[in-house]
PDB file of C-alpha atoms and ligand atoms in Angstrom:
ATOM      1  CA  MET M   1      18.748  13.341   6.030  1.00 86.00           C
ATOM      2  CA  MET M   2      15.891  12.323   3.733  1.00 94.00           C
ATOM      3  CA  LEU M   3      17.821   9.681   1.764  1.00 97.00           C
ATOM      4  CA  GLU M   4      18.880   7.938   4.980  1.00 97.00           C
ATOM      5  CA  VAL M   5      15.277   7.851   6.218  1.00 96.00           C
ATOM      6  CA  MET M   6      14.148   6.354   2.906  1.00 98.00           C
ATOM      7  CA  LYS M   7      16.939   3.779   2.776  1.00 98.00           C
ATOM      8  CA  SER M   8      16.313   2.641   6.341  1.00 97.00           C
ATOM      9  CA  HIS M   9      12.635   1.777   5.729  1.00 98.00           C
ATOM     10  CA  THR M  10      11.477  -1.544   7.098  1.00 98.00           C
ATOM     11  CA  THR M  11       7.884  -2.542   7.703  1.00 98.00           C
ATOM     12  CA  VAL M  12       6.958  -2.355  11.402  1.00 98.00           C
ATOM     13  CA  ARG M  13       4.145  -4.599  12.605  1.00 97.00           C
ATOM     14  CA  LYS M  14       4.261  -4.094  16.391  1.00 98.00           C
ATOM     15  CA  TYR M  15       4.044  -0.762  18.177  1.00 98.00           C
ATOM     16  CA  THR M  16       4.440   0.617  21.711  1.00 98.00           C
ATOM     17  CA  ASP M  17       1.394   2.095  23.437  1.00 98.00           C
ATOM     18  CA  GLU M  18       2.526   5.652  22.649  1.00 98.00           C
ATOM     19  CA  ALA M  19      -0.300   7.619  21.048  1.00 98.00           C
ATOM     20  CA  ILE M  20      -0.049   9.899  18.014  1.00 98.00           C
ATOM     21  CA  SER M  21      -1.770  13.247  18.552  1.00 98.00           C
ATOM     22  CA  GLU M  22      -4.383  14.613  16.200  1.00 98.00           C
ATOM     23  CA  ASP M  23      -2.025  17.499  15.498  1.00 98.00           C
ATOM     24  CA  VAL M  24       0.789  15.180  14.355  1.00 98.00           C
ATOM     25  CA  PHE M  25      -1.676  13.111  12.319  1.00 98.00           C
ATOM     26  CA  HIS M  26      -2.833  16.248  10.517  1.00 98.00           C
ATOM     27  CA  GLN M  27       0.760  17.311   9.845  1.00 98.00           C
ATOM     28  CA  LEU M  28       1.399  13.922   8.241  1.00 98.00           C
ATOM     29  CA  ILE M  29      -1.758  14.145   6.132  1.00 98.00           C
ATOM     30  CA  GLU M  30      -0.843  17.645   4.987  1.00 98.00           C
ATOM     31  CA  ALA M  31       2.605  16.455   3.913  1.00 98.00           C
ATOM     32  CA  ALA M  32       1.036  13.471   2.148  1.00 98.00           C
ATOM     33  CA  GLN M  33      -1.421  15.718   0.302  1.00 98.00           C
ATOM     34  CA  HIS M  34       1.430  17.531  -1.356  1.00 98.00           C
ATOM     35  CA  ALA M  35       2.242  14.492  -3.457  1.00 98.00           C
ATOM     36  CA  ALA M  36       1.856  15.145  -7.163  1.00 98.00           C
ATOM     37  CA  SER M  37      -1.603  14.287  -8.469  1.00 98.00           C
ATOM     38  CA  SER M  38      -2.695  13.378 -11.964  1.00 97.00           C
ATOM     39  CA  ASN M  39      -4.535  16.420 -13.377  1.00 97.00           C
ATOM     40  CA  PHE M  40      -4.779  17.559  -9.745  1.00 98.00           C
ATOM     41  CA  VAL M  41      -7.761  15.258  -9.212  1.00 98.00           C
ATOM     42  CA  GLN M  42      -6.523  14.331  -5.684  1.00 98.00           C
ATOM     43  CA  ALA M  43      -8.416  11.089  -6.084  1.00 98.00           C
ATOM     44  CA  TYR M  44      -8.115   9.691  -2.566  1.00 98.00           C
ATOM     45  CA  SER M  45      -9.648   9.686   0.879  1.00 98.00           C
ATOM     46  CA  VAL M  46      -8.476   8.160   4.100  1.00 98.00           C
ATOM     47  CA  ILE M  47     -10.678   6.739   6.837  1.00 98.00           C
ATOM     48  CA  GLN M  48      -9.116   7.267  10.266  1.00 98.00           C
ATOM     49  CA  VAL M  49     -10.419   4.265  12.186  1.00 98.00           C
ATOM     50  CA  LYS M  50     -10.881   5.297  15.816  1.00 98.00           C
ATOM     51  CA  ASP M  51     -13.698   2.977  16.873  1.00 98.00           C
ATOM     52  CA  ASP M  52     -12.131  -0.098  18.546  1.00 98.00           C
ATOM     53  CA  LYS M  53     -14.754  -2.494  17.201  1.00 98.00           C
ATOM     54  CA  LYS M  54     -14.312  -1.267  13.635  1.00 98.00           C
ATOM     55  CA  LYS M  55     -10.534  -1.455  14.013  1.00 98.00           C
ATOM     56  CA  GLU M  56     -10.801  -5.047  15.150  1.00 98.00           C
ATOM     57  CA  GLN M  57     -13.151  -5.876  12.295  1.00 98.00           C
ATOM     58  CA  LEU M  58     -10.857  -4.250   9.777  1.00 98.00           C
ATOM     59  CA  GLY M  59      -8.071  -6.475  11.108  1.00 98.00           C
ATOM     60  CA  VAL M  60     -10.208  -9.595  10.814  1.00 98.00           C
ATOM     61  CA  LEU M  61     -11.553  -8.742   7.341  1.00 98.00           C
ATOM     62  CA  SER M  62      -8.097  -7.934   6.023  1.00 98.00           C
ATOM     63  CA  ARG M  63      -6.616 -11.026   7.725  1.00 98.00           C
ATOM     64  CA  ASN M  64      -3.931  -8.897   9.395  1.00 97.00           C
ATOM     65  CA  GLU M  65      -5.275  -8.533  12.936  1.00 97.00           C
ATOM     66  CA  PHE M  66      -1.880  -8.392  14.605  1.00 97.00           C
ATOM     67  CA  GLN M  67      -0.778  -5.009  13.232  1.00 98.00           C
ATOM     68  CA  PHE M  68      -4.053  -3.292  14.153  1.00 98.00           C
ATOM     69  CA  SER M  69      -3.957  -4.587  17.736  1.00 97.00           C
ATOM     70  CA  THR M  70      -1.147  -2.222  18.814  1.00 98.00           C
ATOM     71  CA  ALA M  71      -1.318   0.535  16.150  1.00 98.00           C
ATOM     72  CA  ALA M  72      -1.584   4.171  17.267  1.00 98.00           C
ATOM     73  CA  LEU M  73      -3.167   5.022  13.904  1.00 98.00           C
ATOM     74  CA  SER M  74      -5.246   2.675  11.764  1.00 98.00           C
ATOM     75  CA  LEU M  75      -5.906   4.178   8.364  1.00 99.00           C
ATOM     76  CA  LEU M  76      -7.863   2.969   5.361  1.00 99.00           C
ATOM     77  CA  PHE M  77      -6.641   4.515   2.107  1.00 99.00           C
ATOM     78  CA  CYS M  78      -9.314   4.671  -0.586  1.00 98.00           C
ATOM     79  CA  ALA M  79      -9.096   5.477  -4.272  1.00 98.00           C
ATOM     80  CA  ASP M  80     -11.828   8.061  -4.604  1.00 98.00           C
ATOM     81  CA  LEU M  81     -13.510   9.828  -7.506  1.00 98.00           C
ATOM     82  CA  GLN M  82     -16.739  10.562  -5.588  1.00 98.00           C
ATOM     83  CA  ARG M  83     -15.626  14.101  -4.680  1.00 98.00           C
ATOM     84  CA  ALA M  84     -14.503  14.798  -8.245  1.00 98.00           C
ATOM     85  CA  LYS M  85     -17.850  13.462  -9.525  1.00 98.00           C
ATOM     86  CA  GLN M  86     -19.669  15.997  -7.355  1.00 98.00           C
ATOM     87  CA  ALA M  87     -17.349  18.733  -8.669  1.00 98.00           C
ATOM     88  CA  VAL M  88     -18.221  17.817 -12.262  1.00 98.00           C
ATOM     89  CA  GLU M  89     -21.937  17.812 -11.441  1.00 98.00           C
ATOM     90  CA  LEU M  90     -21.686  21.335 -10.024  1.00 98.00           C
ATOM     91  CA  HIS M  91     -21.363  22.357 -13.654  1.00 98.00           C
ATOM     92  CA  ASP M  92     -24.236  20.315 -15.041  1.00 96.00           C
ATOM     93  CA  LYS M  93     -22.043  17.646 -16.560  1.00 97.00           C
ATOM     94  CA  GLU M  94     -21.744  13.959 -15.811  1.00 96.00           C
ATOM     95  CA  MET M  95     -18.456  12.353 -14.882  1.00 96.00           C
ATOM     96  CA  VAL M  96     -17.286   9.767 -17.416  1.00 92.00           C
ATOM     97  CA  ALA M  97     -14.973   7.688 -15.257  1.00 87.00           C
ATOM     98  CA  GLY M  98     -15.838   4.095 -15.997  1.00 89.00           C
ATOM     99  CA  ASN M  99     -12.721   3.286 -17.977  1.00 92.00           C
ATOM    100  CA  LEU M 100      -9.294   1.927 -17.137  1.00 95.00           C
ATOM    101  CA  GLU M 101      -7.688   5.364 -17.450  1.00 95.00           C
ATOM    102  CA  ASN M 102      -9.673   6.849 -14.576  1.00 96.00           C
ATOM    103  CA  TYR M 103      -9.133   3.771 -12.427  1.00 97.00           C
ATOM    104  CA  THR M 104      -5.406   4.151 -13.088  1.00 98.00           C
ATOM    105  CA  VAL M 105      -5.512   7.853 -12.163  1.00 97.00           C
ATOM    106  CA  ALA M 106      -7.284   7.098  -8.882  1.00 98.00           C
ATOM    107  CA  THR M 107      -5.046   4.207  -7.848  1.00 98.00           C
ATOM    108  CA  ILE M 108      -1.790   6.003  -8.716  1.00 98.00           C
ATOM    109  CA  ASP M 109      -2.914   9.154  -6.870  1.00 98.00           C
ATOM    110  CA  THR M 110      -3.794   7.096  -3.792  1.00 98.00           C
ATOM    111  CA  ALA M 111      -0.522   5.187  -3.822  1.00 98.00           C
ATOM    112  CA  LEU M 112       1.524   8.401  -4.101  1.00 98.00           C
ATOM    113  CA  PHE M 113      -0.494   9.965  -1.268  1.00 99.00           C
ATOM    114  CA  GLY M 114      -0.014   6.850   0.863  1.00 99.00           C
ATOM    115  CA  GLN M 115       3.715   6.624   0.243  1.00 98.00           C
ATOM    116  CA  ASN M 116       4.175  10.336   1.002  1.00 98.00           C
ATOM    117  CA  PHE M 117       2.326   9.696   4.258  1.00 98.00           C
ATOM    118  CA  ALA M 118       4.594   6.734   5.002  1.00 98.00           C
ATOM    119  CA  ILE M 119       7.791   8.704   4.415  1.00 98.00           C
ATOM    120  CA  ALA M 120       6.515  11.642   6.467  1.00 98.00           C
ATOM    121  CA  ALA M 121       5.691   9.285   9.355  1.00 98.00           C
ATOM    122  CA  GLU M 122       9.049   7.522   9.116  1.00 98.00           C
ATOM    123  CA  SER M 123      10.869  10.852   9.057  1.00 98.00           C
ATOM    124  CA  MET M 124       9.289  11.528  12.466  1.00 98.00           C
ATOM    125  CA  GLY M 125      10.504   8.175  13.825  1.00 98.00           C
ATOM    126  CA  TYR M 126       7.258   6.224  13.456  1.00 98.00           C
ATOM    127  CA  GLY M 127       6.978   2.801  11.856  1.00 98.00           C
ATOM    128  CA  ILE M 128       4.321   1.805   9.332  1.00 98.00           C
ATOM    129  CA  CYS M 129       2.807  -1.296   7.777  1.00 98.00           C
ATOM    130  CA  TYR M 130       0.823  -1.251   4.557  1.00 98.00           C
ATOM    131  CA  ILE M 131      -2.090  -3.683   4.616  1.00 98.00           C
ATOM    132  CA  GLY M 132      -3.013  -4.774   1.096  1.00 98.00           C
ATOM    133  CA  GLY M 133      -4.997  -7.485   2.866  1.00 98.00           C
ATOM    134  CA  VAL M 134      -8.000  -5.134   2.781  1.00 98.00           C
ATOM    135  CA  ARG M 135      -8.533  -6.415  -0.753  1.00 98.00           C
ATOM    136  CA  ASN M 136      -9.363  -9.830   0.710  1.00 98.00           C
ATOM    137  CA  ASN M 137     -12.806  -8.546   1.663  1.00 98.00           C
ATOM    138  CA  PRO M 138     -13.363  -5.220  -0.094  1.00 98.00           C
ATOM    139  CA  GLN M 139     -17.154  -5.477  -0.156  1.00 98.00           C
ATOM    140  CA  ALA M 140     -17.505  -6.098   3.589  1.00 98.00           C
ATOM    141  CA  ILE M 141     -14.976  -3.339   4.323  1.00 98.00           C
ATOM    142  CA  SER M 142     -16.946  -0.991   2.048  1.00 98.00           C
ATOM    143  CA  GLU M 143     -20.060  -1.707   4.048  1.00 98.00           C
ATOM    144  CA  LEU M 144     -18.253  -1.321   7.385  1.00 98.00           C
ATOM    145  CA  PHE M 145     -17.154   2.216   6.458  1.00 98.00           C
ATOM    146  CA  ASP M 146     -20.122   3.252   4.256  1.00 98.00           C
ATOM    147  CA  LEU M 147     -17.962   3.688   1.175  1.00 98.00           C
ATOM    148  CA  PRO M 148     -20.105   5.011  -1.695  1.00 98.00           C
ATOM    149  CA  GLU M 149     -19.809   4.659  -5.467  1.00 98.00           C
ATOM    150  CA  TYR M 150     -16.302   5.445  -6.807  1.00 98.00           C
ATOM    151  CA  VAL M 151     -14.656   4.861  -3.409  1.00 98.00           C
ATOM    152  CA  ILE M 152     -12.646   1.656  -3.126  1.00 98.00           C
ATOM    153  CA  PRO M 153     -10.431   0.468  -0.270  1.00 98.00           C
ATOM    154  CA  LEU M 154      -6.970   0.085  -1.819  1.00 98.00           C
ATOM    155  CA  PHE M 155      -4.796  -0.542   1.238  1.00 98.00           C
ATOM    156  CA  ALA M 156      -4.742   0.203   4.940  1.00 99.00           C
ATOM    157  CA  MET M 157      -1.796   1.420   6.977  1.00 99.00           C
ATOM    158  CA  THR M 158      -0.988   0.901  10.623  1.00 98.00           C
ATOM    159  CA  VAL M 159       1.306   3.438  12.247  1.00 99.00           C
ATOM    160  CA  GLY M 160       2.994   3.766  15.626  1.00 98.00           C
ATOM    161  CA  VAL M 161       6.222   3.902  17.577  1.00 98.00           C
ATOM    162  CA  PRO M 162       8.139   0.691  16.728  1.00 98.00           C
ATOM    163  CA  VAL M 163       8.744  -1.869  19.449  1.00 97.00           C
ATOM    164  CA  LYS M 164      11.721  -2.965  17.371  1.00 91.00           C
ATOM    165  CA  ARG M 165      12.936  -2.546  13.819  1.00 91.00           C
ATOM    166  CA  ASN M 166      13.768  -5.397  11.459  1.00 89.00           C
ATOM    167  CA  GLU M 167      16.988  -5.424   9.447  1.00 93.00           C
ATOM    168  CA  VAL M 168      16.534  -3.545   6.167  1.00 96.00           C
ATOM    169  CA  LYS M 169      15.690  -5.975   3.340  1.00 96.00           C
ATOM    170  CA  PRO M 170      18.234  -5.870   0.508  1.00 97.00           C
ATOM    171  CA  ARG M 171      16.621  -4.490  -2.644  1.00 98.00           C
ATOM    172  CA  LEU M 172      17.318  -5.655  -6.203  1.00 98.00           C
ATOM    173  CA  PRO M 173      20.624  -4.450  -7.643  1.00 96.00           C
ATOM    174  CA  ILE M 174      20.367  -1.105  -9.424  1.00 97.00           C
ATOM    175  CA  GLU M 175      21.443  -2.725 -12.719  1.00 96.00           C
ATOM    176  CA  ALA M 176      18.359  -4.948 -12.600  1.00 96.00           C
ATOM    177  CA  ILE M 177      16.055  -1.975 -12.291  1.00 97.00           C
ATOM    178  CA  VAL M 178      17.752   0.525 -14.593  1.00 98.00           C
ATOM    179  CA  HIS M 179      17.930  -0.046 -18.347  1.00 98.00           C
ATOM    180  CA  GLU M 180      19.949   2.244 -20.553  1.00 97.00           C
ATOM    181  CA  ASP M 181      18.175   3.346 -23.728  1.00 98.00           C
ATOM    182  CA  SER M 182      16.437   0.033 -24.327  1.00 98.00           C
ATOM    183  CA  TYR M 183      14.969  -2.755 -22.240  1.00 98.00           C
ATOM    184  CA  ARG M 184      17.193  -5.806 -21.718  1.00 97.00           C
ATOM    185  CA  GLN M 185      15.529  -8.885 -20.300  1.00 97.00           C
ATOM    186  CA  ASP M 186      18.515 -11.122 -21.057  1.00 97.00           C
ATOM    187  CA  LYS M 187      20.363  -9.800 -18.017  1.00 96.00           C
ATOM    188  CA  TYR M 188      17.877 -11.179 -15.513  1.00 97.00           C
ATOM    189  CA  GLN M 189      18.981 -14.815 -15.296  1.00 97.00           C
ATOM    190  CA  ASP M 190      22.431 -13.935 -13.915  1.00 96.00           C
ATOM    191  CA  GLN M 191      21.095 -11.166 -11.723  1.00 97.00           C
ATOM    192  CA  LEU M 192      18.403 -13.408 -10.251  1.00 97.00           C
ATOM    193  CA  LYS M 193      21.033 -15.953  -9.194  1.00 97.00           C
ATOM    194  CA  THR M 194      23.050 -13.293  -7.403  1.00 97.00           C
ATOM    195  CA  TYR M 195      19.991 -11.714  -5.826  1.00 98.00           C
ATOM    196  CA  ASP M 196      18.749 -15.104  -4.610  1.00 97.00           C
ATOM    197  CA  GLU M 197      22.074 -15.601  -2.797  1.00 97.00           C
ATOM    198  CA  ILE M 198      21.818 -12.142  -1.237  1.00 96.00           C
ATOM    199  CA  THR M 199      18.203 -12.606  -0.116  1.00 96.00           C
ATOM    200  CA  LYS M 200      18.827 -16.118   1.181  1.00 95.00           C
ATOM    201  CA  ALA M 201      21.714 -14.825   3.315  1.00 95.00           C
ATOM    202  CA  TYR M 202      19.427 -12.024   4.594  1.00 94.00           C
ATOM    203  CA  TYR M 203      16.558 -14.362   5.501  1.00 92.00           C
ATOM    204  CA  MET M 204      18.929 -16.834   7.205  1.00 91.00           C
ATOM    205  CA  LYS M 205      20.669 -14.269   9.364  1.00 88.00           C
ATOM    206  CA  ARG M 206      17.883 -11.912  10.377  1.00 83.00           C
ATOM    207  CA  THR M 207      16.831 -12.143  13.992  1.00 76.00           C
ATOM    208  CA  ASN M 208      13.098 -12.152  13.415  1.00 76.00           C
ATOM    209  CA  ASN M 209      11.246 -14.825  11.391  1.00 78.00           C
ATOM    210  CA  ARG M 210      14.432 -16.520  10.106  1.00 81.00           C
ATOM    211  CA  LYS M 211      13.799 -18.720   7.039  1.00 83.00           C
ATOM    212  CA  ASP M 212      15.572 -20.632   4.316  1.00 87.00           C
ATOM    213  CA  PHE M 213      14.148 -18.752   1.342  1.00 90.00           C
ATOM    214  CA  THR M 214      15.201 -16.890  -1.793  1.00 95.00           C
ATOM    215  CA  TRP M 215      13.483 -14.001  -3.556  1.00 97.00           C
ATOM    216  CA  SER M 216      12.631 -16.060  -6.637  1.00 97.00           C
ATOM    217  CA  GLU M 217      10.973 -18.656  -4.400  1.00 96.00           C
ATOM    218  CA  THR M 218       8.822 -15.962  -2.810  1.00 95.00           C
ATOM    219  CA  MET M 219       7.856 -14.821  -6.321  1.00 97.00           C
ATOM    220  CA  ARG M 220       6.997 -18.415  -7.264  1.00 97.00           C
ATOM    221  CA  ASP M 221       4.702 -18.706  -4.254  1.00 95.00           C
ATOM    222  CA  PHE M 222       3.125 -15.292  -4.772  1.00 96.00           C
ATOM    223  CA  LEU M 223       2.737 -15.182  -8.538  1.00 97.00           C
ATOM    224  CA  SER M 224       2.014 -18.742  -9.595  1.00 97.00           C
ATOM    225  CA  VAL M 225      -1.521 -18.726  -8.226  1.00 96.00           C
ATOM    226  CA  GLU M 226      -4.435 -16.442  -9.031  1.00 95.00           C
ATOM    227  CA  LYS M 227      -5.054 -13.928  -6.260  1.00 94.00           C
ATOM    228  CA  ARG M 228      -8.291 -12.207  -5.243  1.00 96.00           C
ATOM    229  CA  PRO M 229     -10.372 -13.072  -8.310  1.00 96.00           C
ATOM    230  CA  HIS M 230     -13.330 -11.216  -6.745  1.00 97.00           C
ATOM    231  CA  LEU M 231     -11.629  -7.860  -7.241  1.00 97.00           C
ATOM    232  CA  LEU M 232     -12.747  -7.006 -10.784  1.00 96.00           C
ATOM    233  CA  GLU M 233     -16.420  -7.490  -9.985  1.00 96.00           C
ATOM    234  CA  PHE M 234     -16.061  -5.437  -6.808  1.00 98.00           C
ATOM    235  CA  VAL M 235     -14.262  -2.580  -8.574  1.00 97.00           C
ATOM    236  CA  GLN M 236     -16.918  -2.608 -11.315  1.00 96.00           C
ATOM    237  CA  SER M 237     -19.668  -2.494  -8.684  1.00 97.00           C
ATOM    238  CA  LYS M 238     -18.185   0.836  -7.562  1.00 97.00           C
ATOM    239  CA  GLY M 239     -18.505   2.350 -11.035  1.00 96.00           C
ATOM    240  CA  TYR M 240     -14.989   1.755 -12.333  1.00 96.00           C
ATOM    241  CA  LEU M 241     -13.825  -0.353 -15.313  1.00 94.00           C
ATOM    242  CA  GLN M 242     -17.166  -0.469 -17.076  1.00 88.00           C
ATOM    243  CA  ASN M 243     -16.800   1.337 -20.366  1.00 71.00           C
ATOM    244  CA  ASP M 244     -13.720  -0.199 -21.950  1.00 70.00           C
ATOM    245  CA  LYS M 245     -14.435  -2.578 -24.791  1.00 62.00           C
TER     246      LYS M 245
HETATM  247  C1  FMN K 301       0.643  -2.154  -1.167  1.00 90.89           C
HETATM  248  C2  FMN K 301       1.286  -2.994  -0.082  1.00 90.89           C
HETATM  249  C3  FMN K 301       0.527  -3.928   0.600  1.00 90.89           C
HETATM  250  C4  FMN K 301       1.074  -4.665   1.662  1.00 90.89           C
HETATM  251  N1  FMN K 301       0.274  -5.495   2.369  1.00 90.89           N
HETATM  252  C5  FMN K 301       0.745  -6.081   3.492  1.00 90.89           C
HETATM  253  C6  FMN K 301      -0.129  -6.830   4.329  1.00 90.89           C
HETATM  254  O1  FMN K 301      -1.324  -7.004   4.034  1.00 90.89           O
HETATM  255  N2  FMN K 301       0.371  -7.364   5.477  1.00 90.89           N
HETATM  256  C7  FMN K 301       1.677  -7.181   5.833  1.00 90.89           C
HETATM  257  O2  FMN K 301       2.059  -7.677   6.905  1.00 90.89           O
HETATM  258  N3  FMN K 301       2.550  -6.472   5.046  1.00 90.89           N
HETATM  259  C8  FMN K 301       2.111  -5.918   3.901  1.00 90.89           C
HETATM  260  N4  FMN K 301       2.946  -5.179   3.112  1.00 90.89           N
HETATM  261  C9  FMN K 301       4.361  -5.012   3.495  1.00 90.89           C
HETATM  262  C10 FMN K 301       5.287  -5.793   2.562  1.00 90.89           C
HETATM  263  O3  FMN K 301       5.233  -7.159   2.896  1.00 90.89           O
HETATM  264  C11 FMN K 301       6.719  -5.239   2.734  1.00 90.89           C
HETATM  265  O4  FMN K 301       6.735  -3.886   2.360  1.00 90.89           O
HETATM  266  C12 FMN K 301       7.728  -6.022   1.886  1.00 90.89           C
HETATM  267  O5  FMN K 301       7.855  -7.335   2.336  1.00 90.89           O
HETATM  268  C13 FMN K 301       9.103  -5.367   1.932  1.00 90.89           C
HETATM  269  O6  FMN K 301       9.575  -5.324   3.274  1.00 90.89           O
HETATM  270  P1  FMN K 301       9.959  -3.946   3.976  1.00 90.89           P
HETATM  271  O7  FMN K 301       8.776  -3.025   3.833  1.00 90.89           O
HETATM  272  O8  FMN K 301      10.230  -4.280   5.414  1.00 90.89           O
HETATM  273  O9  FMN K 301      11.165  -3.416   3.277  1.00 90.89           O
HETATM  274  C14 FMN K 301       2.443  -4.478   2.020  1.00 90.89           C
HETATM  275  C15 FMN K 301       3.216  -3.557   1.286  1.00 90.89           C
HETATM  276  C16 FMN K 301       2.648  -2.822   0.262  1.00 90.89           C
HETATM  277  C17 FMN K 301       3.481  -1.805  -0.480  1.00 90.89           C
END
């Protein structure tokens, strides 16, 4: 049942040595490609990293070596308007894609494609880990995989048969996410208190990587410092985010 598969998602970072065939990989990609796509641009590409040296380097550059070391599939998901640019030029026009809108189109398309891939893989019993860590060194990763203009590494994904599965992390309560008719920020203070208790209990009782932590503390640590300040310049170097005033 699809809903059960989706609700049992947990990130898997260690995999058995069971391989994933090319045929299965292509089935997963085909399913992923059927995600909706803004204006049908299909603004993504994926690099299947087969070369062991490149896989290792991708792990080092993204500072997530562990997941790549046992993964059956190591994939680099790229936001990509290079193909669309060539399509436009077939008709003697130039692509005008240097604004925030086109960057948004490409990143949303890639995320939907990636998440469809993740669900397809999980529905077949595989485990996945997204690796946003690729944005630690996007320029070096670009060079490693010969990524041209308009192709940016957005996230990687490792895939394989799980060695073990973590307990499912409790998500925010539905009432925190859903607003009826108008947005209500006043409800958050109470909800955060409750959610902190729930997440603390989860972190304290889980078998793997037990810690005394709440969700708001993880947000404090994650969001109170500037992250990856090199990203804007990198994204601009690929042709995006140039035209907006
Ligand atoms: C875009 C994205 C990037 C992520 N990057 C990393 C990463 O670099 N390394 C990692 O170990 N997990 C990464 N994760 C996994 C998250 O930490 C994980 O999804 C989150 O803690 C929720 O846990 P769960 O997936 O087990 O429910 C990433 C997830 C997403 C969606």
